[in-house]
Every structure is written in C-alpha cells, then in structure tokens.
C-alpha cells in the first residue's frame, strides 16, 4: 500500500505541491511563483503552460524533499483558484490565449448588460451566483469573441475550456481525461447547481458551444492516471475541488452550519448548508461544496477580493515593509489605527457589496498618520471585510455563528486573528495544519482510493492549535464598525460617475 498523498495546490501567484501522510501531516512542501501579466488596467493573465511547468516541477521537488519515490504516492488531489479560464487546442494541447485570471475585470461591461436585460436574475436562480466579471463563463465568451478563429474551432469541438483543475488533469493524463468537478463547475456562471448540468439557456445567451465544455464529475473519484510523469507507474488522480471548497473540507466543516474563513490573496468564507442550496437574500453566493459518494453538499460563500494581497501591496507598492511577515511588527509600532481606515477595493468590492467599479481608498489621514497607522488600517481591513460577510451569512442562514475555523497564509498573524475575534465577537479557531486547502484535496483523493476509509476516519485528525476569544468592549466594537461603514460608503461614492 502506497503511504502518501500528493496535493497540487494551484494558487493565484504560485504553484505548490504538498506530500501528506496518513495522519494528514505535512511531509514536504515545494512552491514556485509564476508571472502575473497585466496587459491593460484591470486585466490579469497567466501563462497556462507556466502554471503547468511550475506545478509539475514543484511536485517532483516535493517528492524528492520527502525522501520518497513517486511509487509511494497513492493518489494525487488537485485544488485550484476557481474562476481562472483556460482555453486550449484539443489536438496540440496548446493554449489559444493566456489564462484569464479570476481578478480580471475585462468583462465588467458585458456583466452590466446582463444585469440590464434581466439575465442576471436567471443566472442567480440557476447558478446561485451574482453576475460579475469574477466568474469564468464571461471570460470564456471573451476568448471566443476575441481570438481569431476560436469560435469556429470551438463549434467543431476542436477546443477545450477548463478552469485550472481541468487544465492540470488534462496535462497529467496526456489528454485522456477531460473533466472538472461540481465545485469548480458551479463557479462558471453557466452550470445549473440544481440539475447538475451545463445550462442550455445560459450557454445560448452567452453564445458558448457545449462542445467546448468538460464532463462534470464528483469531487472524489478516480478521473484518470498519470502518463509517464514523475514515474513510469500510473498514479491515480482522484480528488478535485475548488480551493475554498477544499479548505471547507480540509477544516472538516462537514456538518450543516459549520464555517471556515481562508485568508489568502483574497478572503473566502464558506458555511456548509447541508444537502439543500440556500438562496441568499444578502448578496452571498450559493455554491456547491462537494459531491462525495453521490451526495451533493451546498455552501453559502462570501468573497473578499483583496485580503493578503493588501499586505503584498504594502510590500511591493508602498515599500513600507521588506517581506510580508514584517507587517505584524509594523502594526505594533502604533497602539491603534489613529482613525485611519483602508478599503482595499483594488479590483472592486466583493460580497456583500458587489461593486465592480469601486476602487481602493484610505480615509482619516492627518499629519500625525504614520506608516504604522497605514499598516494597521491595511491589516484591519481584512477583518472588517470578513465581518461584513459573516453578518450577511448569519442573516441568510438564520443562525448565530459560534466559531470560525481559519486557515491560509495571513492566519500566522496573531494580531489579525485576535482583532478578527474581537470584531466578530466570535471565537476564531486556528488548526494545527493551516494548509487546509491542499489537505482537503488530499482527503478527497485519499477517500476515493481507500487510503482513508471514511470521512469519520479523517475527522479524527483535525486538531486546533490556537483559540482566540473575543474580549473587546461592545462600545468600542460598535464605534469601529460604524467608522468602517463610513469608509465603505466613501469608496462607493468614489465609484459613481
């Protein structure tokens, strides 16, 4: 019996591979950043071949670091940032255009048209999503409309479209498996989350031929086998989930009402709503969490577009810190935010505002404002945006959230985690393994091949590392929340023509 599971974690700025053992412990990690391409303001692209080469490269590196051979890998799980669109030629496996990244805003005007003609309501009912340039369907349409000859080839079935999971699976299996899972499909704006099919009406509306779309399968099953990659042995690729759904699973939020928040480039909060989709009245997304053993679980999701990325901006844009981890020390140079608030709407505002034209602002500056105040405002903006989502979630689900399980890079910042607990007046729980996105993909793959017997088997391994209890006085919390609302209002006013 092979002793390990290999996870591919295809992020927005880097490719990572992690080797896990039976206890869900990390044996080895390898990571490599890839190029971010910005052809025009608001446009963000990746080179899909570079995503593949860095991903297979770090996989080989992680196996070497772990001191094992590829033959020791029982299965591969894939998790990915979900809304990036790749279109490639079926015969040559070459992309016809750069991958269009989830942060890309080029289809905003088209989304505005869909809102004007009433299609947005149909999209919400069928897909559970708000109409926004964030999702991959409109990006696929843009490629078909703007790349010479693409539409004709797509109609003949000569092109493939996929989110990054589908692209990586295609490359791993040398074109033998052309598949996505329900969680990624549910983020395209063209997949019906009730019938679990690509939606004909929406495909017609966006002029997307069905021949270009992958087969949609469950999140935990054998999709195919590697073809002479990493080893001559065939390794099963057996788990796929979009990054946020994978993190929900990795956090073992398998019961209705359980909530996790992932602090990555963006911030993503999901609540497991069980086997029934809950329609949001507060601008959250209704999405598929996973499908395992024929059973679909749904989730409510709130997306914050800029979370950890605001710290990268302090590093690369303002150059007030040398590396991201320096931010905690800089925030400690001031006792409070000095009345400074930052709304980091660099790529528009996500849930619950969904203002795709909003831009980032800093308010409350005085002559006494320091780099420490700005750093505090930046870090605190992550917690405020999370609070807005949590309040919307409580209203939709009709329950008070008692604890939030957290993961992702920014959770190492104790100041942020404590401020988050204070602001929410809710316990924030950090597990011992914060790589829950990759862990979720590993669990899904391992369950499919019998590496783990059952979900209950896996639950035994989830352990908390630190528990942040709220201690802020109610009047202070109220004042901070009120000032944040003013800052949000200012950002929205700025976006009006």
CSV table of C-alpha atoms in Angstrom, one decimal:
chain,number,residue,atom,x,y,z
A,1,UNK,CA,0.0,0.0,0.0
A,2,UNK,CA,1.4,3.4,-1.0
A,3,UNK,CA,2.0,5.6,2.0
A,4,UNK,CA,1.4,9.2,0.9
A,5,UNK,CA,-1.0,11.5,-0.9
A,6,UNK,CA,0.3,14.3,-3.2
A,7,UNK,CA,-1.7,17.5,-3.4
A,8,UNK,CA,-1.4,20.0,-6.2
A,9,UNK,CA,-2.4,23.5,-4.9
A,10,UNK,CA,-2.7,25.8,-7.9
A,11,UNK,CA,-2.8,29.3,-6.5
A,12,UNK,CA,-3.1,32.7,-8.0
A,13,UNK,CA,0.5,33.7,-7.6
A,14,UNK,CA,2.3,30.3,-7.2
A,15,UNK,CA,2.1,26.6,-7.7
A,16,UNK,CA,2.6,24.4,-4.7
A,17,UNK,CA,2.8,20.7,-4.1
A,18,UNK,CA,2.4,19.1,-0.6
A,19,UNK,CA,3.0,15.5,0.4
A,20,UNK,CA,0.7,14.3,3.2
A,21,UNK,CA,0.9,11.1,5.3
A,22,UNK,CA,-1.9,9.1,6.7
A,23,UNK,CA,-2.4,11.4,9.7
A,24,UNK,CA,-2.8,14.4,7.4
A,25,UNK,CA,0.7,15.7,8.5
A,26,UNK,CA,2.8,17.6,6.0
A,27,UNK,CA,5.9,15.6,5.0
A,28,UNK,CA,7.2,18.1,2.4
A,29,UNK,CA,6.2,21.3,0.6
A,30,UNK,CA,7.6,22.8,-2.6
A,31,UNK,CA,6.4,26.1,-4.0
A,32,UNK,CA,7.2,28.3,-7.0
A,33,UNK,CA,5.8,31.7,-8.0
A,34,UNK,CA,4.8,32.4,-11.6
A,35,UNK,CA,4.5,35.5,-13.7
A,36,UNK,CA,1.5,37.9,-13.3
A,37,UNK,CA,0.7,39.5,-16.6
A,38,UNK,CA,-1.2,42.9,-16.7
A,39,UNK,CA,-1.8,43.8,-20.3
A,40,UNK,CA,-4.1,46.7,-19.5
A,41,UNK,CA,-5.5,48.3,-16.3
A,42,UNK,CA,-8.0,45.8,-14.8
A,43,UNK,CA,-6.7,42.9,-16.9
A,44,UNK,CA,-4.9,40.0,-15.3
A,45,UNK,CA,-3.5,37.0,-17.1
A,46,UNK,CA,-1.3,33.9,-16.6
A,47,UNK,CA,0.7,31.7,-19.0
A,48,UNK,CA,-1.2,28.4,-18.7
A,49,UNK,CA,2.0,26.5,-19.8
A,50,UNK,CA,3.9,28.2,-17.0
A,51,UNK,CA,1.2,27.1,-14.5
A,52,UNK,CA,1.7,23.5,-15.7
A,53,UNK,CA,5.5,23.6,-15.8
A,54,UNK,CA,5.8,25.1,-12.3
A,55,UNK,CA,3.1,22.7,-10.9
A,56,UNK,CA,4.8,19.6,-12.2
A,57,UNK,CA,8.2,21.0,-11.2
A,58,UNK,CA,7.2,21.5,-7.5
A,59,UNK,CA,5.5,18.1,-7.5
A,60,UNK,CA,8.8,16.4,-8.4
A,61,UNK,CA,10.6,18.6,-5.9
A,62,UNK,CA,8.2,17.8,-3.0
A,63,UNK,CA,8.7,14.1,-3.7
A,64,UNK,CA,12.5,14.4,-3.5
A,65,UNK,CA,12.3,16.6,-0.4
A,66,UNK,CA,10.1,14.0,1.3
A,67,UNK,CA,12.8,11.4,0.7
A,68,UNK,CA,10.3,9.1,-1.1
A,69,UNK,CA,9.7,7.9,-4.7
A,70,UNK,CA,6.7,8.6,-6.8
A,71,UNK,CA,5.8,4.9,-6.4
A,72,UNK,CA,5.0,5.8,-2.7
A,73,UNK,CA,2.2,8.1,-3.8
A,74,UNK,CA,-1.3,6.5,-3.5
A,75,UNK,CA,-3.1,9.3,-5.3
A,76,UNK,CA,-3.0,12.9,-6.5
A,77,UNK,CA,-5.5,15.6,-5.4
A,78,UNK,CA,-6.0,18.9,-7.2
A,79,UNK,CA,-7.2,22.1,-5.8
A,80,UNK,CA,-7.2,25.4,-7.6
A,81,UNK,CA,-8.2,29.1,-7.6
A,82,UNK,CA,-11.6,28.5,-9.3
A,83,UNK,CA,-12.5,31.2,-11.7
A,84,UNK,CA,-9.4,31.4,-14.0
A,85,UNK,CA,-10.3,30.4,-17.5
A,86,UNK,CA,-8.0,28.4,-19.9
A,87,UNK,CA,-8.9,27.6,-23.5
A,88,UNK,CA,-6.6,25.2,-25.4
A,89,UNK,CA,-6.4,23.2,-28.7
A,90,UNK,CA,-7.6,19.7,-28.3
A,91,UNK,CA,-5.1,18.3,-30.8
A,92,UNK,CA,-1.9,20.2,-29.7
A,93,UNK,CA,-2.8,20.9,-26.0
A,94,UNK,CA,-1.5,24.4,-26.7
A,95,UNK,CA,-3.5,27.3,-25.1
A,96,UNK,CA,-5.1,29.7,-27.7
A,97,UNK,CA,-4.7,32.6,-25.4
A,98,UNK,CA,-3.3,33.4,-21.9
A,99,UNK,CA,-5.3,32.2,-19.0
A,100,UNK,CA,-7.7,34.9,-17.9
A,101,UNK,CA,-7.4,35.2,-14.1
A,102,UNK,CA,-10.3,35.5,-11.6
A,103,UNK,CA,-9.3,39.0,-10.7
A,104,UNK,CA,-9.6,40.2,-14.3
A,105,UNK,CA,-12.3,42.8,-14.9
A,106,UNK,CA,-12.4,43.0,-18.8
A,107,UNK,CA,-15.9,41.5,-18.9
A,108,UNK,CA,-17.4,44.0,-16.4
A,109,UNK,CA,-19.3,45.9,-19.1
A,110,UNK,CA,-20.8,42.7,-20.5
A,111,UNK,CA,-21.9,41.8,-17.0
A,112,UNK,CA,-23.6,45.2,-16.7
A,113,UNK,CA,-25.5,44.3,-20.0
A,114,UNK,CA,-26.7,41.0,-18.4
A,115,UNK,CA,-27.9,42.9,-15.4
A,116,UNK,CA,-29.8,45.4,-17.6
A,117,UNK,CA,-31.6,42.8,-19.7
A,118,UNK,CA,-32.7,40.7,-16.8
A,119,UNK,CA,-30.4,37.8,-17.4
A,120,UNK,CA,-28.8,38.3,-14.0
A,121,UNK,CA,-31.9,37.1,-12.2
A,122,UNK,CA,-31.9,33.9,-14.3
A,123,UNK,CA,-28.2,33.4,-13.6
A,124,UNK,CA,-28.8,33.8,-9.8
A,125,UNK,CA,-31.7,31.3,-9.8
A,126,UNK,CA,-29.9,28.7,-11.8
A,127,UNK,CA,-26.2,29.0,-10.7
A,128,UNK,CA,-26.5,30.7,-7.3
A,129,UNK,CA,-24.1,33.4,-8.4
A,130,UNK,CA,-24.3,37.1,-8.8
A,131,UNK,CA,-23.5,38.4,-12.3
A,132,UNK,CA,-19.9,39.5,-12.1
A,133,UNK,CA,-16.7,39.5,-14.2
A,134,UNK,CA,-15.1,37.4,-11.4
A,135,UNK,CA,-16.6,34.1,-12.8
A,136,UNK,CA,-15.2,32.2,-15.7
A,137,UNK,CA,-18.1,31.9,-18.1
A,138,UNK,CA,-17.8,35.5,-19.4
A,139,UNK,CA,-14.0,35.1,-19.7
A,140,UNK,CA,-14.6,32.0,-22.0
A,141,UNK,CA,-17.0,34.1,-24.1
A,142,UNK,CA,-14.4,36.9,-24.4
A,143,UNK,CA,-11.8,34.4,-25.7
A,144,UNK,CA,-14.3,33.0,-28.2
A,145,UNK,CA,-15.2,36.6,-29.3
A,146,UNK,CA,-11.7,38.0,-29.5
A,147,UNK,CA,-9.3,35.3,-30.5
A,148,UNK,CA,-9.2,34.8,-34.3
A,149,UNK,CA,-10.9,31.6,-35.4
A,150,UNK,CA,-11.6,30.4,-31.8
A,151,UNK,CA,-15.4,30.3,-32.1
A,152,UNK,CA,-15.3,28.3,-35.4
A,153,UNK,CA,-12.9,25.8,-33.8
A,154,UNK,CA,-15.0,25.6,-30.6
A,155,UNK,CA,-18.1,24.8,-32.6
A,156,UNK,CA,-16.3,21.9,-34.3
A,157,UNK,CA,-15.2,20.5,-30.9
A,158,UNK,CA,-11.5,21.3,-31.6
A,159,UNK,CA,-11.0,23.5,-28.5
A,160,UNK,CA,-11.2,22.7,-24.7
A,161,UNK,CA,-12.2,25.1,-22.0
A,162,UNK,CA,-11.3,24.5,-18.4
A,163,UNK,CA,-10.6,26.0,-15.0
A,164,UNK,CA,-7.1,25.3,-13.8
A,165,UNK,CA,-8.1,21.9,-12.3
A,166,UNK,CA,-9.2,20.7,-15.8
A,167,UNK,CA,-6.1,22.0,-17.5
A,168,UNK,CA,-3.8,20.3,-14.9
A,169,UNK,CA,-5.8,17.0,-15.2
A,170,UNK,CA,-5.6,17.1,-19.0
A,171,UNK,CA,-1.8,17.6,-18.8
A,172,UNK,CA,-1.3,14.9,-16.2
A,173,UNK,CA,-3.3,12.3,-18.1
A,174,UNK,CA,-1.9,13.5,-21.5
A,175,UNK,CA,-5.3,14.5,-22.8
A,176,UNK,CA,-7.1,11.2,-21.7
A,177,UNK,CA,-9.2,12.9,-19.1
A,178,UNK,CA,-11.2,16.0,-19.9
A,179,UNK,CA,-13.1,16.5,-16.6
A,180,UNK,CA,-14.0,19.1,-13.9
A,181,UNK,CA,-15.7,18.6,-10.6
A,182,UNK,CA,-19.1,20.1,-9.4
A,183,UNK,CA,-17.4,22.6,-7.2
A,184,UNK,CA,-15.4,24.2,-10.0
A,185,UNK,CA,-18.3,23.9,-12.5
A,186,UNK,CA,-20.5,25.8,-10.0
A,187,UNK,CA,-18.2,28.8,-10.4
A,188,UNK,CA,-18.6,29.3,-14.1
A,189,UNK,CA,-21.9,31.1,-14.2
A,190,UNK,CA,-23.1,28.6,-16.8
A,191,UNK,CA,-23.7,25.5,-14.6
A,192,UNK,CA,-27.1,24.7,-13.1
A,193,UNK,CA,-26.5,23.8,-9.5
A,194,UNK,CA,-29.9,22.2,-9.2
A,195,UNK,CA,-29.8,19.9,-12.2
A,196,UNK,CA,-26.0,19.5,-12.1
A,197,UNK,CA,-25.8,20.1,-15.8
A,198,UNK,CA,-24.3,22.8,-18.1
A,199,UNK,CA,-27.3,25.1,-18.6
A,200,UNK,CA,-28.5,25.3,-22.2
A,201,UNK,CA,-30.3,28.6,-21.8
A,202,UNK,CA,-27.3,30.3,-20.3
A,203,UNK,CA,-24.9,28.8,-22.9
A,204,UNK,CA,-27.2,30.2,-25.7
A,205,UNK,CA,-27.3,33.6,-24.1
A,206,UNK,CA,-23.5,33.8,-23.9
A,207,UNK,CA,-23.1,32.1,-27.3
A,208,UNK,CA,-20.9,29.3,-25.8
A,209,UNK,CA,-21.0,25.9,-27.7
A,210,UNK,CA,-21.5,22.9,-25.4
A,211,UNK,CA,-18.8,21.0,-27.3
A,212,UNK,CA,-16.1,23.1,-25.6
A,213,UNK,CA,-17.1,22.1,-22.1
A,214,UNK,CA,-15.6,19.3,-19.9
A,215,UNK,CA,-17.5,16.5,-18.3
A,216,UNK,CA,-18.6,17.3,-14.8
A,217,UNK,CA,-18.0,14.6,-12.2
A,218,UNK,CA,-17.9,14.3,-8.4
A,219,UNK,CA,-15.2,15.7,-6.2
A,220,UNK,CA,-13.8,12.4,-5.0
A,221,UNK,CA,-13.3,9.6,-7.6
A,222,UNK,CA,-10.6,8.4,-10.0
A,223,UNK,CA,-10.6,10.7,-13.0
A,224,UNK,CA,-7.6,9.2,-14.7
A,225,UNK,CA,-4.0,8.2,-14.3
A,226,UNK,CA,-0.7,10.0,-14.9
A,227,UNK,CA,1.0,9.1,-18.2
A,228,UNK,CA,4.8,8.6,-17.6
A,229,UNK,CA,5.0,11.7,-15.4
A,230,UNK,CA,7.0,11.6,-12.1
A,231,UNK,CA,7.2,7.8,-12.5
A,232,UNK,CA,6.6,5.1,-15.1
A,233,UNK,CA,3.8,3.8,-12.7
A,234,UNK,CA,0.4,5.3,-13.3
A,235,UNK,CA,-0.7,7.4,-10.3
A,236,UNK,CA,-4.5,7.9,-10.0
A,237,UNK,CA,-5.7,11.5,-10.0
A,238,UNK,CA,-8.6,11.1,-7.6
A,239,UNK,CA,-9.7,14.3,-5.9
A,240,UNK,CA,-10.7,17.7,-7.3
A,241,UNK,CA,-12.2,20.7,-5.6
A,242,UNK,CA,-12.0,24.5,-5.9
A,243,UNK,CA,-9.7,25.9,-3.3
A,244,UNK,CA,-12.4,27.3,-1.0
A,245,UNK,CA,-14.5,24.1,-1.1
A,246,UNK,CA,-11.3,22.1,-0.5
A,247,UNK,CA,-10.5,24.2,2.5
A,248,UNK,CA,-14.0,23.7,3.9
A,249,UNK,CA,-13.5,20.0,3.6
A,250,UNK,CA,-9.9,20.2,5.0
A,251,UNK,CA,-11.3,22.1,8.0
A,252,UNK,CA,-13.7,19.2,8.4
A,253,UNK,CA,-16.7,21.5,8.2
A,254,UNK,CA,-18.8,18.5,7.2
A,255,UNK,CA,-21.9,19.4,9.3
A,256,UNK,CA,-24.5,21.9,8.4
A,257,UNK,CA,-23.8,25.4,9.9
A,258,UNK,CA,-20.0,25.0,10.2
A,259,UNK,CA,-18.0,27.9,8.9
A,260,UNK,CA,-14.4,28.4,7.7
A,261,UNK,CA,-12.6,31.5,6.5
A,262,UNK,CA,-9.5,31.3,4.3
A,263,UNK,CA,-7.1,34.2,4.4
A,264,UNK,CA,-5.2,34.1,1.1
A,265,UNK,CA,-4.8,36.6,-1.7
A,266,UNK,CA,-8.5,37.2,-1.2
A,267,UNK,CA,-10.6,36.1,1.8
A,268,UNK,CA,-13.3,33.4,1.4
A,269,UNK,CA,-15.8,32.5,4.0
A,270,UNK,CA,-17.9,29.4,3.5
A,271,UNK,CA,-20.7,27.9,5.5
A,272,UNK,CA,-21.8,24.3,4.9
A,273,UNK,CA,-25.6,24.4,4.4
A,274,UNK,CA,-26.1,20.7,4.0
A,275,UNK,CA,-27.8,18.9,1.1
A,276,UNK,CA,-30.1,21.8,0.2
A,277,UNK,CA,-29.0,25.0,-1.5
A,278,UNK,CA,-29.8,28.2,0.5
A,279,UNK,CA,-30.8,31.2,-1.7
A,280,UNK,CA,-29.1,34.3,-0.4
A,281,UNK,CA,-31.0,37.5,0.3
A,282,UNK,CA,-27.8,39.3,1.3
A,283,UNK,CA,-25.7,39.1,-1.8
A,284,UNK,CA,-23.8,36.0,-0.9
A,285,UNK,CA,-23.2,33.2,-3.4
A,286,UNK,CA,-24.9,29.8,-3.2
A,287,UNK,CA,-22.4,27.3,-4.4
A,288,UNK,CA,-21.7,23.6,-4.5
A,289,UNK,CA,-19.4,22.5,-1.7
A,290,UNK,CA,-18.6,19.0,-3.0
A,291,UNK,CA,-20.2,15.8,-4.2
A,292,UNK,CA,-19.0,12.6,-2.5
A,293,UNK,CA,-20.5,9.1,-2.8
A,294,UNK,CA,-23.3,10.5,-5.0
A,295,UNK,CA,-24.3,13.1,-2.4
A,296,UNK,CA,-24.1,16.9,-3.0
A,297,UNK,CA,-23.4,19.3,-0.2
A,298,UNK,CA,-24.0,23.1,-0.7
A,299,UNK,CA,-22.5,26.1,0.8
A,300,UNK,CA,-23.1,29.9,1.2
A,301,UNK,CA,-20.0,31.9,0.3
A,302,UNK,CA,-18.8,35.4,0.7
A,303,UNK,CA,-15.8,36.5,-1.3
A,304,UNK,CA,-13.4,39.4,-0.3
A,305,UNK,CA,-11.2,40.1,-3.3
A,306,UNK,CA,-8.3,41.7,-1.6
A,307,UNK,CA,-7.1,40.2,1.8
A,308,UNK,CA,-3.4,39.0,1.9
A,309,UNK,CA,-2.9,41.0,-1.3
A,310,UNK,CA,-3.1,44.2,0.7
A,311,UNK,CA,0.0,43.2,2.6
A,312,UNK,CA,1.8,42.4,-0.7
A,313,UNK,CA,0.8,46.0,-1.8
A,314,UNK,CA,2.4,47.4,1.4
A,315,UNK,CA,5.5,45.5,0.4
A,316,UNK,CA,5.6,46.0,-3.4
A,317,UNK,CA,3.6,49.1,-4.0
A,318,UNK,CA,4.3,51.3,-0.9
A,319,UNK,CA,7.6,49.5,0.0
A,320,UNK,CA,7.0,50.2,3.7
A,321,UNK,CA,8.0,46.5,4.5
A,322,UNK,CA,10.6,44.2,3.0
A,323,UNK,CA,8.7,41.0,3.4
A,324,UNK,CA,5.1,40.2,4.2
A,325,UNK,CA,5.9,38.8,7.6
A,326,UNK,CA,7.2,42.2,8.7
A,327,UNK,CA,3.7,43.6,8.8
A,328,UNK,CA,2.9,42.4,12.3
A,329,UNK,CA,5.9,44.3,13.8
A,330,UNK,CA,5.0,47.5,11.9
A,331,UNK,CA,1.4,47.4,13.2
A,332,UNK,CA,2.8,47.0,16.7
A,333,UNK,CA,4.5,50.5,16.4
A,334,UNK,CA,1.1,52.2,17.0
A,335,UNK,CA,-1.4,51.4,19.8
A,336,UNK,CA,-4.4,51.8,17.4
A,337,UNK,CA,-5.3,52.8,13.8
A,338,UNK,CA,-5.2,56.6,14.6
A,339,UNK,CA,-8.6,57.0,12.9
A,340,UNK,CA,-7.2,55.7,9.6
A,341,UNK,CA,-9.3,53.2,7.6
A,342,UNK,CA,-8.4,51.5,4.3
A,343,UNK,CA,-10.9,49.9,1.9
A,344,UNK,CA,-8.6,47.8,-0.4
A,345,UNK,CA,-11.1,47.7,-3.3
A,346,UNK,CA,-8.2,47.4,-5.8
A,347,UNK,CA,-10.3,45.1,-8.1
A,348,UNK,CA,-13.8,46.2,-7.0
A,349,UNK,CA,-15.7,45.2,-3.9
A,350,UNK,CA,-16.9,41.6,-3.4
A,351,UNK,CA,-19.6,40.3,-1.0
A,352,UNK,CA,-21.9,41.7,0.2
A,353,UNK,CA,-21.4,44.9,-1.9
A,354,UNK,CA,-20.6,43.6,-5.4
A,355,UNK,CA,-19.5,46.9,-6.7
A,356,UNK,CA,-17.2,46.1,-9.6
A,357,UNK,CA,-16.3,49.7,-10.2
A,358,UNK,CA,-15.2,50.6,-6.7
A,359,UNK,CA,-11.5,51.3,-6.1
A,360,UNK,CA,-9.3,51.3,-3.1
A,361,UNK,CA,-9.2,54.3,-0.7
A,362,UNK,CA,-7.5,55.4,2.5
A,363,UNK,CA,-9.6,57.8,4.7
A,364,UNK,CA,-9.0,59.6,8.0
A,365,UNK,CA,-5.4,60.7,7.3
A,366,UNK,CA,-3.9,63.5,9.3
A,367,UNK,CA,-0.3,65.0,9.6
A,368,UNK,CA,0.1,62.6,12.5
A,369,UNK,CA,-0.7,59.5,10.4
A,370,UNK,CA,2.3,57.1,10.2
A,371,UNK,CA,3.3,54.0,8.3
A,372,UNK,CA,2.2,52.1,11.4
A,373,UNK,CA,-1.3,53.5,11.1
A,374,UNK,CA,-1.5,52.7,7.4
A,375,UNK,CA,-0.2,49.1,8.1
A,376,UNK,CA,-2.8,48.7,10.9
A,377,UNK,CA,-5.6,50.0,8.6
A,378,UNK,CA,-4.5,47.6,5.9
A,379,UNK,CA,-4.4,44.5,8.2
A,380,UNK,CA,-7.6,45.5,9.9
A,381,UNK,CA,-9.4,45.9,6.5
A,382,UNK,CA,-9.1,42.1,6.2
A,383,UNK,CA,-11.0,41.7,9.4
A,384,UNK,CA,-13.7,44.3,8.6
A,385,UNK,CA,-14.4,42.8,5.2
A,386,UNK,CA,-14.7,39.4,6.8
A,387,UNK,CA,-17.2,40.8,9.4
A,388,UNK,CA,-19.4,42.2,6.6
A,389,UNK,CA,-19.6,38.7,5.1
A,390,UNK,CA,-20.2,36.9,8.4
A,391,UNK,CA,-23.1,39.3,9.2
A,392,UNK,CA,-24.7,38.5,5.8
A,393,UNK,CA,-24.2,34.8,6.4
A,394,UNK,CA,-25.9,34.9,9.8
A,395,UNK,CA,-28.9,36.7,8.3
A,396,UNK,CA,-29.2,34.3,5.4
A,397,UNK,CA,-28.8,31.1,7.5
A,398,UNK,CA,-30.8,32.5,10.4
A,399,UNK,CA,-28.2,31.3,12.9
A,400,UNK,CA,-25.6,32.9,15.1
A,401,UNK,CA,-22.1,31.7,14.2
A,402,UNK,CA,-20.3,30.5,17.3
A,403,UNK,CA,-16.9,29.8,15.9
A,404,UNK,CA,-15.0,30.4,12.7
A,405,UNK,CA,-12.2,27.9,11.7
A,406,UNK,CA,-9.5,29.8,9.9
A,407,UNK,CA,-6.7,28.9,7.5
A,408,UNK,CA,-4.4,30.4,4.9
A,409,UNK,CA,-1.2,32.5,5.0
A,410,UNK,CA,-2.4,35.5,7.0
A,411,UNK,CA,-3.5,33.4,9.9
A,412,UNK,CA,0.0,33.4,11.2
A,413,UNK,CA,-0.6,37.0,12.2
A,414,UNK,CA,-1.9,36.7,15.8
A,415,UNK,CA,-2.8,40.4,15.9
A,416,UNK,CA,-5.1,40.0,12.9
A,417,UNK,CA,-6.7,36.8,14.4
A,418,UNK,CA,-7.3,38.4,17.8
A,419,UNK,CA,-8.7,41.6,16.1
A,420,UNK,CA,-10.9,39.4,14.0
A,421,UNK,CA,-12.4,37.6,17.1
A,422,UNK,CA,-12.9,40.9,18.8
A,423,UNK,CA,-14.7,42.4,15.8
A,424,UNK,CA,-16.9,39.4,15.2
A,425,UNK,CA,-17.5,38.8,18.9
A,426,UNK,CA,-17.0,35.1,17.9
A,427,UNK,CA,-14.3,32.6,18.7
A,428,UNK,CA,-11.6,32.2,16.0
A,429,UNK,CA,-10.0,28.8,15.8
A,430,UNK,CA,-6.7,28.1,14.1
A,431,UNK,CA,-5.9,24.4,13.5
A,432,UNK,CA,-2.5,22.8,13.8
A,433,UNK,CA,-2.4,22.3,10.0
A,434,UNK,CA,-3.3,25.6,8.3
A,435,UNK,CA,-2.6,24.2,4.8
A,436,UNK,CA,-6.2,23.1,4.8
A,437,UNK,CA,-6.8,23.8,1.1
A,438,UNK,CA,-4.2,21.3,0.0
A,439,UNK,CA,-5.3,19.0,2.8
A,440,UNK,CA,-8.9,19.0,1.6
A,441,UNK,CA,-7.8,17.9,-1.8
A,442,UNK,CA,-5.6,15.2,-0.3
A,443,UNK,CA,-8.6,13.9,1.8
A,444,UNK,CA,-10.8,13.8,-1.3
A,445,UNK,CA,-8.2,11.9,-3.3
A,446,UNK,CA,-7.4,9.5,-0.4
A,447,UNK,CA,-11.1,8.7,0.2
A,448,UNK,CA,-11.5,7.8,-3.4
A,449,UNK,CA,-8.8,5.2,-3.4
A,450,UNK,CA,-9.4,3.8,0.1
A,451,UNK,CA,-6.3,5.5,1.6
A,452,UNK,CA,-8.8,6.7,4.3
A,453,UNK,CA,-11.8,4.5,5.0
A,454,UNK,CA,-14.4,7.2,5.6
A,455,UNK,CA,-15.0,10.9,6.5
A,456,UNK,CA,-15.2,9.9,10.2
A,457,UNK,CA,-11.8,8.3,9.8
A,458,UNK,CA,-10.4,11.6,8.6
A,459,UNK,CA,-12.2,13.8,11.2
A,460,UNK,CA,-10.1,12.2,14.0
A,461,UNK,CA,-7.0,14.1,12.6
A,462,UNK,CA,-8.4,17.7,12.8
A,463,UNK,CA,-6.7,19.4,15.8
A,464,UNK,CA,-6.9,23.0,17.0
A,465,UNK,CA,-3.6,24.9,17.6
A,466,UNK,CA,-4.9,28.2,19.0
A,467,UNK,CA,-8.2,29.6,20.2
A,468,UNK,CA,-8.8,33.4,20.0
A,469,UNK,CA,-11.6,34.5,22.4
A,470,UNK,CA,-13.2,37.9,21.9
A,471,UNK,CA,-12.6,40.5,24.7
A,472,UNK,CA,-13.4,43.9,23.1
A,473,UNK,CA,-15.9,46.1,24.8
A,474,UNK,CA,-19.2,46.5,23.0
A,475,UNK,CA,-19.0,50.3,22.7
A,476,UNK,CA,-15.5,50.1,21.1
A,477,UNK,CA,-16.7,47.4,18.7
A,478,UNK,CA,-19.7,49.5,17.7
A,479,UNK,CA,-17.6,52.6,17.1
A,480,UNK,CA,-15.1,50.7,14.9
A,481,UNK,CA,-17.9,49.1,12.9
A,482,UNK,CA,-19.6,52.5,12.3
A,483,UNK,CA,-16.3,54.1,11.1
A,484,UNK,CA,-15.7,51.1,8.7
A,485,UNK,CA,-19.2,51.6,7.2
A,486,UNK,CA,-18.4,55.3,6.6
A,487,UNK,CA,-15.2,54.2,4.8
A,488,UNK,CA,-17.1,51.7,2.6
A,489,UNK,CA,-19.6,54.5,1.8
A,490,UNK,CA,-16.7,56.8,0.7
A,491,UNK,CA,-15.3,54.0,-1.6
A,492,UNK,CA,-18.7,53.5,-3.2
A,493,UNK,CA,-19.3,57.2,-3.7
A,494,UNK,CA,-15.9,57.5,-5.4
A,495,UNK,CA,-17.0,54.8,-7.9
A,496,UNK,CA,-20.0,56.7,-9.1
A,497,UNK,CA,-19.6,58.7,-12.3
